[in-house]
Short mmCIF file of C-alpha atoms in Angstrom, two decimals:
data_model
loop_
_atom_site.label_atom_id
_atom_site.label_comp_id
_atom_site.label_asym_id
_atom_site.label_seq_id
_atom_site.Cartn_x
_atom_site.Cartn_y
_atom_site.Cartn_z
CA MET A 1155 -38.96 23.35 -14.44
CA HIS A 1156 -36.17 25.90 -14.51
CA GLY A 1157 -35.27 25.48 -10.85
CA ASP A 1158 -34.34 21.80 -11.15
CA ASN A 1159 -30.59 21.39 -10.63
CA ILE A 1160 -30.03 18.31 -12.82
CA TRP A 1161 -31.84 19.94 -15.75
CA LEU A 1162 -29.80 23.10 -15.34
CA THR A 1163 -26.59 21.04 -15.42
CA MET A 1164 -27.60 18.99 -18.46
CA ILE A 1165 -28.81 21.94 -20.53
CA GLY A 1166 -25.82 24.07 -19.41
CA LEU A 1167 -23.35 21.37 -20.47
CA ALA A 1168 -25.23 20.83 -23.75
CA ILE A 1169 -24.98 24.59 -24.53
CA ILE A 1170 -21.25 24.78 -23.71
CA VAL A 1171 -20.28 21.55 -25.48
CA SER A 1172 -22.26 22.39 -28.60
CA ILE A 1173 -20.84 25.94 -28.84
CA VAL A 1174 -17.22 24.85 -28.22
CA GLY A 1175 -17.64 21.84 -30.55
CA LEU A 1176 -19.21 23.83 -33.38
CA LEU A 1177 -16.56 26.57 -33.05
CA ILE A 1178 -13.76 24.00 -33.23
CA ALA A 1179 -15.41 22.29 -36.22
CA LYS A 1180 -15.87 25.73 -37.87
CA LYS A 1181 -19.56 24.92 -38.45
CA ILE A 1182 -20.91 28.08 -36.87
CA SER A 1183 -19.91 31.71 -36.52
CA PRO A 1184 -19.27 32.91 -32.93
CA VAL A 1185 -22.08 35.49 -33.09
CA VAL A 1186 -24.70 32.93 -34.20
CA GLY A 1187 -23.52 30.24 -31.76
CA MET A 1188 -23.27 32.39 -28.65
CA THR A 1189 -26.55 34.17 -29.32
CA LEU A 1190 -28.93 31.43 -30.44
CA ILE A 1191 -27.76 28.27 -28.60
CA PRO A 1192 -28.01 29.77 -25.05
CA CYS A 1193 -31.45 31.22 -25.95
CA ILE A 1194 -32.70 27.81 -27.12
CA GLY A 1195 -31.32 26.20 -23.93
CA ALA A 1196 -33.01 28.77 -21.68
CA MET A 1197 -36.34 28.35 -23.51
CA ILE A 1198 -36.18 24.54 -23.11
CA LEU A 1199 -35.87 25.24 -19.37
CA GLY A 1200 -39.08 27.27 -19.56
CA TYR A 1201 -37.74 30.81 -19.50
CA SER A 1202 -39.66 33.48 -21.39
CA VAL A 1203 -38.46 36.08 -23.89
CA GLY A 1204 -38.77 38.65 -21.08
CA ASP A 1205 -36.35 36.57 -18.97
CA LEU A 1206 -33.94 36.36 -21.91
CA VAL A 1207 -33.97 40.15 -22.21
CA LYS A 1208 -33.02 40.42 -18.50
CA PHE A 1209 -30.23 37.85 -18.91
CA PHE A 1210 -28.93 39.73 -21.94
CA ASP A 1211 -28.92 43.03 -20.01
CA LYS A 1212 -26.92 41.41 -17.19
CA GLY A 1213 -24.46 39.79 -19.60
CA LEU A 1214 -24.13 42.99 -21.63
CA SER A 1215 -23.22 44.99 -18.53
CA GLN A 1216 -20.34 42.54 -17.96
CA VAL A 1217 -18.84 42.98 -21.44
CA MET A 1218 -19.86 46.52 -22.44
CA ASN A 1219 -16.61 48.15 -21.28
CA VAL A 1220 -14.60 45.64 -23.33
CA VAL A 1221 -16.78 46.33 -26.39
CA ILE A 1222 -16.25 50.11 -26.19
CA MET A 1223 -12.54 49.67 -25.55
CA PHE A 1224 -12.26 47.25 -28.45
CA ILE A 1225 -13.92 49.58 -30.98
CA PHE A 1226 -11.78 52.58 -30.08
CA ALA A 1227 -8.57 50.58 -29.54
CA ILE A 1228 -8.79 48.99 -33.00
CA ILE A 1229 -9.46 52.38 -34.64
CA PHE A 1230 -6.65 54.02 -32.61
CA PHE A 1231 -4.04 51.40 -33.57
CA CYS A 1232 -5.22 51.42 -37.19
CA ILE A 1233 -4.70 55.22 -37.36
CA MET A 1234 -1.24 54.73 -35.85
CA THR A 1235 -0.49 52.04 -38.46
CA ASP A 1236 -1.71 54.45 -41.19
CA SER A 1237 0.80 57.03 -39.93
CA GLY A 1238 3.65 54.48 -40.23
CA LEU A 1239 4.25 54.40 -36.46
CA PHE A 1240 4.90 50.66 -36.12
CA LYS A 1241 7.15 50.23 -39.17
CA PRO A 1242 10.39 51.38 -37.46
CA LEU A 1243 9.45 49.37 -34.33
CA VAL A 1244 8.93 46.12 -36.24
CA LYS A 1245 12.05 46.82 -38.32
CA ARG A 1246 14.03 47.16 -35.06
CA LEU A 1247 12.44 43.93 -33.71
CA ILE A 1248 13.33 42.01 -36.87
CA LEU A 1249 16.93 43.29 -36.72
CA MET A 1250 17.22 42.48 -32.98
CA THR A 1251 16.04 38.90 -33.44
CA ARG A 1252 18.38 38.52 -36.42
CA GLY A 1253 15.61 36.46 -38.00
CA ASN A 1254 16.05 33.81 -35.29
CA VAL A 1255 12.74 32.06 -34.57
CA ILE A 1256 13.86 31.03 -31.06
CA ILE A 1257 14.78 34.61 -30.05
CA VAL A 1258 11.39 35.78 -31.41
CA CYS A 1259 9.59 33.22 -29.18
CA VAL A 1260 11.54 34.28 -26.06
CA MET A 1261 10.92 37.96 -26.84
CA THR A 1262 7.18 37.26 -27.25
CA ALA A 1263 7.05 35.66 -23.79
CA LEU A 1264 8.92 38.60 -22.20
CA ILE A 1265 6.69 41.17 -23.91
CA GLY A 1266 3.58 39.25 -22.74
CA SER A 1267 4.80 39.30 -19.12
CA PHE A 1268 5.57 43.03 -19.05
CA ALA A 1269 2.44 44.04 -20.94
CA GLN A 1270 0.27 42.14 -18.41
CA LEU A 1271 1.65 44.15 -15.47
CA ASP A 1272 -1.56 46.19 -15.34
CA GLY A 1273 -3.61 42.99 -14.89
CA ALA A 1274 -5.72 43.55 -18.02
CA GLY A 1275 -5.43 40.83 -20.66
CA ALA A 1276 -7.09 43.00 -23.28
CA VAL A 1277 -4.39 45.68 -22.92
CA THR A 1278 -1.65 43.00 -23.17
CA PHE A 1279 -2.96 41.78 -26.51
CA LEU A 1280 -3.56 45.32 -27.79
CA LEU A 1281 0.03 46.28 -27.06
CA SER A 1282 1.70 43.06 -28.23
CA ILE A 1283 -0.12 41.58 -31.21
CA PRO A 1284 -0.12 44.58 -33.62
CA ALA A 1285 3.64 44.96 -33.04
CA LEU A 1286 4.60 41.26 -33.24
CA LEU A 1287 2.23 39.88 -35.91
CA PRO A 1288 4.13 41.39 -38.91
CA LEU A 1289 7.37 39.87 -37.56
CA TYR A 1290 5.73 36.42 -37.27
CA LYS A 1291 4.39 36.76 -40.82
CA ALA A 1292 7.79 37.85 -42.17
CA LEU A 1293 9.44 34.76 -40.63
CA ASN A 1294 6.63 32.33 -41.68
CA MET A 1295 5.89 31.66 -37.99
CA ASN A 1296 2.51 30.42 -36.80
CA LYS A 1297 0.26 33.21 -35.49
CA TYR A 1298 -1.31 30.72 -33.05
CA LEU A 1299 2.14 30.30 -31.47
CA LEU A 1300 2.18 34.09 -30.94
CA ILE A 1301 -1.17 34.00 -29.09
CA LEU A 1302 -0.12 30.89 -27.08
CA LEU A 1303 3.13 32.47 -25.80
CA LEU A 1304 1.41 35.76 -24.94
CA ALA A 1305 -1.44 33.86 -23.25
CA LEU A 1306 0.90 31.79 -21.07
CA SER A 1307 3.19 34.63 -19.97
CA ALA A 1308 0.25 36.99 -19.33
CA ALA A 1309 -1.59 34.31 -17.31
CA ILE A 1310 1.39 33.86 -14.94
CA MET A 1311 1.69 37.63 -14.45
CA ASN A 1312 -2.07 37.64 -13.75
CA MET A 1313 -1.40 36.15 -10.27
CA VAL A 1314 -0.74 39.72 -9.08
CA PRO A 1315 -3.34 41.01 -6.57
CA TRP A 1316 -4.88 43.43 -9.08
CA GLY A 1317 -5.19 40.73 -11.74
CA GLY A 1318 -8.72 39.60 -10.87
CA PRO A 1319 -8.49 35.95 -9.71
CA MET A 1320 -6.71 36.84 -6.44
CA ALA A 1321 -9.34 39.49 -5.64
CA ARG A 1322 -12.08 36.89 -6.24
CA VAL A 1323 -10.30 34.36 -3.98
CA ALA A 1324 -9.93 36.99 -1.22
CA THR A 1325 -13.67 37.70 -1.48
CA VAL A 1326 -14.59 34.00 -1.20
CA LEU A 1327 -12.17 33.30 1.70
CA LYS A 1328 -13.13 36.64 3.34
CA VAL A 1329 -9.44 37.58 3.59
CA LYS A 1330 -8.81 41.26 4.32
CA SER A 1331 -5.45 41.58 2.52
CA VAL A 1332 -5.17 40.27 -1.05
CA ASN A 1333 -1.43 41.01 -0.93
CA GLU A 1334 -0.91 38.46 1.87
CA LEU A 1335 -2.54 35.79 -0.28
CA TRP A 1336 -0.30 36.78 -3.17
CA TYR A 1337 2.96 36.57 -1.14
CA GLY A 1338 2.53 32.79 -0.86
CA LEU A 1339 2.30 32.50 -4.64
CA ILE A 1340 5.31 34.68 -5.52
CA PRO A 1341 7.81 31.72 -5.60
CA ILE A 1342 5.48 29.84 -7.96
CA GLN A 1343 5.10 32.95 -10.10
CA ILE A 1344 8.89 33.29 -10.43
CA ILE A 1345 9.25 29.59 -11.34
CA GLY A 1346 6.39 30.07 -13.82
CA PHE A 1347 8.28 32.88 -15.60
CA VAL A 1348 11.43 30.74 -15.84
CA LEU A 1349 9.41 27.80 -17.18
CA VAL A 1350 7.73 30.02 -19.80
CA ILE A 1351 11.13 31.12 -21.12
CA ILE A 1352 12.33 27.47 -21.29
CA PHE A 1353 9.05 26.52 -22.97
CA ALA A 1354 9.42 29.41 -25.45
CA VAL A 1355 12.88 28.13 -26.39
CA TYR A 1356 11.48 24.60 -26.87
CA LEU A 1357 8.56 25.85 -28.98
CA GLY A 1358 11.02 28.01 -30.94
CA PHE A 1359 13.09 24.95 -31.89
CA ARG A 1360 9.90 23.08 -32.76
CA GLU A 1361 8.62 25.96 -34.91
CA LYS A 1362 12.00 26.17 -36.67
CA LYS A 1363 11.72 22.50 -37.67
CA LEU A 1364 8.12 22.97 -38.87
CA ILE A 1365 9.10 25.98 -40.99
CA LYS A 1366 12.07 24.03 -42.41
CA LYS A 1367 9.71 21.19 -43.42
CA ALA A 1368 7.29 23.66 -45.01
CA ILE A 1369 10.16 25.26 -46.96
CA GLU A 1370 11.34 21.84 -48.19
CA LYS A 1371 7.82 21.04 -49.36
CA GLY A 1372 7.72 24.38 -51.15
CA GLU A 1373 4.75 25.60 -49.08
CA VAL A 1374 6.53 28.75 -47.92
CA GLU A 1375 9.52 30.80 -49.08
CA GLU A 1376 12.93 30.43 -47.47
CA THR A 1377 13.32 32.87 -44.57
CA GLN A 1378 15.49 31.02 -42.06
CA ASP A 1379 18.95 31.67 -43.41
CA VAL A 1380 18.16 34.81 -45.36
CA ASP A 1381 20.12 37.99 -44.97
CA ILE A 1382 18.18 39.79 -42.23
CA HIS A 1383 18.76 43.19 -43.87
CA ARG A 1384 17.19 41.80 -47.03
CA LEU A 1385 14.23 40.58 -44.95
CA VAL A 1386 13.85 44.10 -43.51
CA ASN A 1387 13.96 45.59 -47.02
CA ILE A 1388 11.29 43.15 -48.24
CA TYR A 1389 9.19 43.95 -45.16
CA GLU A 1390 9.52 47.70 -45.79
CA ARG A 1391 8.64 47.34 -49.49
CA GLU A 1392 5.57 45.21 -48.69
CA GLN A 1393 4.48 47.66 -46.02
CA ASP A 1394 4.81 50.59 -48.43
CA ILE A 1395 2.53 48.80 -50.92
CA LYS A 1396 0.01 47.34 -48.44
CA PHE A 1397 0.03 50.15 -45.87
CA PRO A 1398 1.13 53.40 -47.52
CA VAL A 1399 1.56 56.21 -45.00
CA LYS A 1400 -1.58 58.38 -44.91
CA GLY A 1401 -2.43 61.84 -43.66
CA ARG A 1402 -0.04 64.50 -42.40
CA ALA A 1403 2.68 61.94 -41.55
CA ARG A 1404 3.30 61.46 -45.29
CA ASN A 1405 4.95 64.87 -45.66
CA ASN A 1406 5.80 65.69 -42.07
CA PRO A 1407 8.18 63.32 -40.20
CA TYR A 1408 7.55 65.20 -36.92
CA ILE A 1409 3.98 63.87 -36.82
CA ILE A 1410 5.42 60.40 -36.09
CA TRP A 1411 6.96 61.72 -32.88
CA ILE A 1412 3.68 63.33 -31.81
CA ASN A 1413 2.02 59.95 -32.44
CA VAL A 1414 4.71 58.21 -30.37
CA VAL A 1415 4.05 60.58 -27.45
CA LEU A 1416 0.27 60.11 -27.82
CA THR A 1417 0.56 56.30 -27.88
CA ILE A 1418 2.85 56.28 -24.83
CA LEU A 1419 0.44 58.62 -23.00
CA VAL A 1420 -2.55 56.36 -23.74
CA ILE A 1421 -0.59 53.30 -22.51
CA VAL A 1422 0.71 55.07 -19.36
CA ILE A 1423 -2.81 56.31 -18.50
CA MET A 1424 -4.03 52.68 -18.67
CA LEU A 1425 -1.09 51.11 -16.82
CA ALA A 1426 -1.16 53.75 -14.05
CA ASN A 1427 -4.93 53.20 -13.67
CA LEU A 1428 -5.56 56.92 -14.20
CA ALA A 1429 -8.48 56.05 -16.49
CA PRO A 1430 -10.12 52.87 -17.77
CA PRO A 1431 -8.85 51.59 -21.17
CA GLU A 1432 -12.10 52.44 -23.00
CA PHE A 1433 -11.84 56.08 -21.88
CA ALA A 1434 -8.11 56.29 -22.74
CA PHE A 1435 -8.62 54.86 -26.25
CA MET A 1436 -11.66 57.02 -26.95
CA ILE A 1437 -9.75 60.22 -26.11
CA GLY A 1438 -6.66 58.85 -27.90
CA THR A 1439 -8.63 58.12 -31.08
CA SER A 1440 -10.16 61.60 -31.12
CA LEU A 1441 -6.75 63.24 -30.69
CA ALA A 1442 -5.15 60.91 -33.27
CA LEU A 1443 -7.73 61.95 -35.88
CA ILE A 1444 -7.08 65.67 -35.26
CA ILE A 1445 -3.28 65.24 -35.25
CA ASN A 1446 -3.10 63.11 -38.42
CA TYR A 1447 -5.86 64.47 -40.68
CA LYS A 1448 -6.65 68.04 -41.67
CA SER A 1449 -10.21 67.83 -42.94
CA VAL A 1450 -13.36 66.30 -41.47
CA ASP A 1451 -13.77 64.30 -44.70
CA GLU A 1452 -10.36 62.67 -44.25
CA GLN A 1453 -11.14 61.88 -40.60
CA MET A 1454 -14.49 60.31 -41.51
CA ASP A 1455 -12.86 58.38 -44.34
CA ARG A 1456 -10.39 56.75 -41.90
CA LEU A 1457 -13.19 55.92 -39.46
CA LYS A 1458 -15.16 54.26 -42.27
CA ALA A 1459 -12.07 52.32 -43.37
CA HIS A 1460 -11.44 50.84 -39.92
CA ALA A 1461 -15.00 50.50 -38.57
CA PRO A 1462 -15.68 47.03 -40.14
CA ASN A 1463 -12.77 45.46 -38.20
CA ALA A 1464 -13.81 47.07 -34.95
CA LEU A 1465 -17.51 46.32 -35.27
CA MET A 1466 -17.08 42.68 -36.27
CA MET A 1467 -15.26 41.78 -33.07
CA ALA A 1468 -17.53 44.05 -31.03
CA ALA A 1469 -20.47 41.97 -32.29
CA VAL A 1470 -18.72 38.77 -31.15
CA ILE A 1471 -18.08 40.18 -27.68
CA ILE A 1472 -21.70 41.35 -27.36
CA ALA A 1473 -22.80 37.81 -28.33
CA ALA A 1474 -20.46 36.48 -25.60
CA GLY A 1475 -22.39 38.77 -23.23
CA MET A 1476 -25.60 36.95 -24.16
CA PHE A 1477 -23.87 33.61 -23.58
CA LEU A 1478 -22.51 34.65 -20.15
CA GLY A 1479 -25.77 36.32 -19.14
CA VAL A 1480 -27.90 33.23 -19.83
CA LEU A 1481 -25.50 30.75 -18.21
CA ASN A 1482 -24.90 32.88 -15.11
CA GLU A 1483 -28.42 34.18 -14.49
CA THR A 1484 -30.24 30.87 -15.01
CA GLY A 1485 -27.88 29.26 -12.50
CA MET A 1486 -26.58 26.75 -15.07
CA LEU A 1487 -22.93 27.46 -14.25
CA LYS A 1488 -23.52 27.03 -10.53
CA ALA A 1489 -25.44 23.79 -11.13
CA ILE A 1490 -22.60 22.38 -13.27
CA ALA A 1491 -20.15 23.18 -10.45
CA THR A 1492 -22.19 21.65 -7.63
CA ASP A 1493 -23.00 18.48 -9.57
CA PHE A 1494 -19.35 18.04 -10.53
CA ILE A 1495 -18.40 17.99 -6.84
CA LYS A 1496 -21.18 15.51 -5.92
CA ILE A 1497 -19.81 12.73 -8.14
CA ILE A 1498 -16.43 12.73 -6.37
CA PRO A 1499 -16.02 9.73 -3.99
CA ASP A 1500 -14.96 10.21 -0.33
CA ALA A 1501 -11.60 8.48 -0.78
CA VAL A 1502 -10.32 11.38 -2.85
CA GLY A 1503 -11.53 13.97 -0.31
CA PRO A 1504 -8.08 15.00 1.05
CA TYR A 1505 -6.83 15.43 -2.53
CA LEU A 1506 -9.97 17.11 -3.85
CA HIS A 1507 -8.37 20.57 -4.14
CA ILE A 1508 -5.43 19.14 -6.12
CA ILE A 1509 -7.72 17.10 -8.39
CA VAL A 1510 -9.90 20.15 -9.11
CA GLY A 1511 -6.68 22.15 -9.64
CA ILE A 1512 -5.45 19.56 -12.17
CA PHE A 1513 -8.72 19.97 -14.06
CA GLY A 1514 -8.58 23.76 -13.69
CA VAL A 1515 -7.87 24.41 -17.39
CA PRO A 1516 -10.64 22.15 -18.82
CA LEU A 1517 -12.98 23.68 -16.22
CA ASP A 1518 -12.11 27.07 -17.68
CA LEU A 1519 -13.69 25.88 -20.95
CA LEU A 1520 -16.84 24.88 -19.03
CA THR A 1521 -17.18 27.72 -16.55
CA SER A 1522 -16.39 31.40 -16.61
CA THR A 1523 -13.73 32.80 -14.24
CA ASP A 1524 -16.50 34.14 -12.01
CA ALA A 1525 -18.25 30.76 -11.91
CA TYR A 1526 -14.98 28.97 -11.10
CA TYR A 1527 -14.10 31.22 -8.15
CA PHE A 1528 -17.56 32.13 -6.88
CA ALA A 1529 -19.36 28.79 -7.46
CA VAL A 1530 -16.72 26.01 -7.56
CA LEU A 1531 -14.15 27.34 -5.03
CA PRO A 1532 -16.58 27.67 -2.06
CA ILE A 1533 -17.85 24.09 -2.59
CA VAL A 1534 -14.35 22.61 -2.95
CA GLU A 1535 -13.11 24.63 0.03
CA GLN A 1536 -15.99 23.44 2.24
CA THR A 1537 -15.59 19.80 1.12
CA ALA A 1538 -11.77 19.79 1.49
CA SER A 1539 -11.95 21.47 4.92
CA GLN A 1540 -13.83 18.40 6.21
CA PHE A 1541 -10.61 16.51 5.44
CA HIS A 1542 -8.53 19.13 7.34
CA VAL A 1543 -7.17 20.85 4.22
CA SER A 1544 -6.56 24.57 4.86
CA ALA A 1545 -8.66 27.08 2.93
CA VAL A 1546 -5.53 28.89 1.62
CA SER A 1547 -4.07 25.64 0.29
CA THR A 1548 -7.32 24.86 -1.54
CA ALA A 1549 -7.36 28.36 -3.01
CA TYR A 1550 -3.72 28.13 -4.17
CA ALA A 1551 -4.30 24.74 -5.85
CA MET A 1552 -7.33 26.08 -7.68
CA VAL A 1553 -5.66 29.36 -8.68
CA ILE A 1554 -2.48 27.70 -10.04
CA GLY A 1555 -4.49 25.03 -11.85
CA ASN A 1556 -6.90 27.48 -13.43
CA ILE A 1557 -5.07 30.77 -13.97
CA ILE A 1558 -2.75 29.33 -16.67
CA GLY A 1559 -5.86 28.60 -18.74
CA THR A 1560 -7.22 32.16 -18.48
CA PHE A 1561 -6.60 32.82 -22.17
CA VAL A 1562 -7.65 29.51 -23.70
CA SER A 1563 -11.31 29.80 -22.77
CA PRO A 1564 -14.02 31.21 -25.06
CA PHE A 1565 -15.40 32.78 -21.85
CA SER A 1566 -12.51 35.27 -21.89
CA PRO A 1567 -13.45 38.51 -23.72
CA ALA A 1568 -9.71 39.40 -23.86
CA LEU A 1569 -9.03 36.19 -25.81
CA TRP A 1570 -11.67 37.13 -28.40
CA LEU A 1571 -9.79 40.41 -28.71
CA ALA A 1572 -6.49 38.53 -29.30
CA ILE A 1573 -8.14 36.29 -31.91
CA GLY A 1574 -9.50 39.37 -33.70
CA LEU A 1575 -6.17 41.23 -33.64
CA ALA A 1576 -4.27 38.20 -34.98
CA GLU A 1577 -6.94 37.52 -37.66
CA ALA A 1578 -7.20 34.01 -36.20
CA ASN A 1579 -9.97 31.46 -35.52
CA MET A 1580 -11.10 30.59 -31.97
CA GLY A 1581 -11.66 26.87 -32.70
CA THR A 1582 -8.25 26.48 -34.37
CA TYR A 1583 -6.58 28.30 -31.48
CA ILE A 1584 -8.21 26.09 -28.81
CA LYS A 1585 -7.12 23.00 -30.77
CA TYR A 1586 -3.56 24.38 -31.09
CA ALA A 1587 -3.03 25.70 -27.57
CA PHE A 1588 -5.26 23.70 -25.19
CA PHE A 1589 -2.99 20.74 -24.37
CA TRP A 1590 0.18 22.86 -24.14
CA ILE A 1591 -1.54 25.17 -21.66
CA TRP A 1592 -3.13 22.34 -19.66
CA GLY A 1593 0.19 20.48 -19.42
CA PHE A 1594 1.94 23.66 -18.28
CA ALA A 1595 -0.69 24.21 -15.55
CA ILE A 1596 -0.31 20.64 -14.24
CA VAL A 1597 3.51 20.94 -14.09
CA LEU A 1598 3.26 24.22 -12.17
CA LEU A 1599 0.70 22.74 -9.75
CA LEU A 1600 2.92 19.68 -9.07
CA ILE A 1601 5.88 22.02 -8.39
CA ALA A 1602 3.66 23.92 -5.91
CA VAL A 1603 2.80 20.62 -4.14
CA LEU A 1604 6.49 19.59 -4.00
CA MET A 1605 7.44 23.02 -2.60
CA GLY A 1606 4.72 22.81 0.04
CA VAL A 1607 2.87 25.87 -1.28
CA VAL A 1608 -0.11 23.54 -1.78
CA THR A 1609 -0.43 21.06 1.11
CA VAL A 1610 -2.23 17.71 1.19
#
């Protein structure tokens, strides 16, 4: 039975819809949902436990690097927080923004763009969220707005050749130079950055109004017109109570500077591609423990303190590996893609690439990035080419339509990382961000059509 395409599509859609639906309704934990529901679906299709083990192995190999990186990155940043490293940085950020919600939103978008330069979403969130979250909390701003702005700006930067999607497109179109493909998208990328800044300003004004309403209702304390120096003092006092400086940094201010150098080194090693993030964070964590704590007992104590955080999200990402493994290896994702194309009538043939591009973000919730580029793109490209649409134009439409939604899909391990770092909920985030991100993608795609980057 498991070879039948229609069954694969139906069960695949049932698995995805039920997981996304239950996550949004907060009726299930991510680990339970992404482990059990795909297994049940695969067994209905007639797969054995032995098959499930193979699927899990395949899925695990896809996410294992992220899991290792996550565990050591969380512990590394927690040790840095313990040493008081981020307090001066956040203090400076709060003073720079002068407590202005709109400036904070614009700054978030700029930080997201620069942090994504290495093409790794996980690194972007690791660098940005720990630094910005305390500022958002101090100003009563929504943490989901923080993730949304980082997600949008990082997604636009992700059009670079080393970002992943462009490399996949080059593979499908059998293009030798990924850079050549990218050159055509550079104008759209620049417009995208400008639009994100405008959007950040708009969302900043909107957030300001929401905070004002909450203050009037007495739900939150007044922070909008407060003396910013007072806000910094409150922040410092709270930090001293909640996160007292631990280890050698307590009595030795020079340790902070060693930690600054270590953190910069770890980041540079990742950005310069000298070593993968998991390796950089593992070495960084080991050095951080030696630098900040004298005794083995103290080092072990810090590891024990921060392990629960790290392991909880690692468990979620491993469960996502099960989910991806089952859906990819059974062929469910491919079946969903091929059946989606079959229902499209001939009249829309010449516009097929634009239509699929318009639905790029919702498709990101249904298919993984790999499935979108390796399963959907070849079918759309072949179908559109029968209506004399160039392969590059099809690829551009699909990239622009989909890439903006990179970090709104539960298929993105980096997004799970962001959710964990911001102490947020995946379902709530999807509900908050989905329509903003989809609307943004459609606007950018229409601009690309008007500019002739995407031809009909």
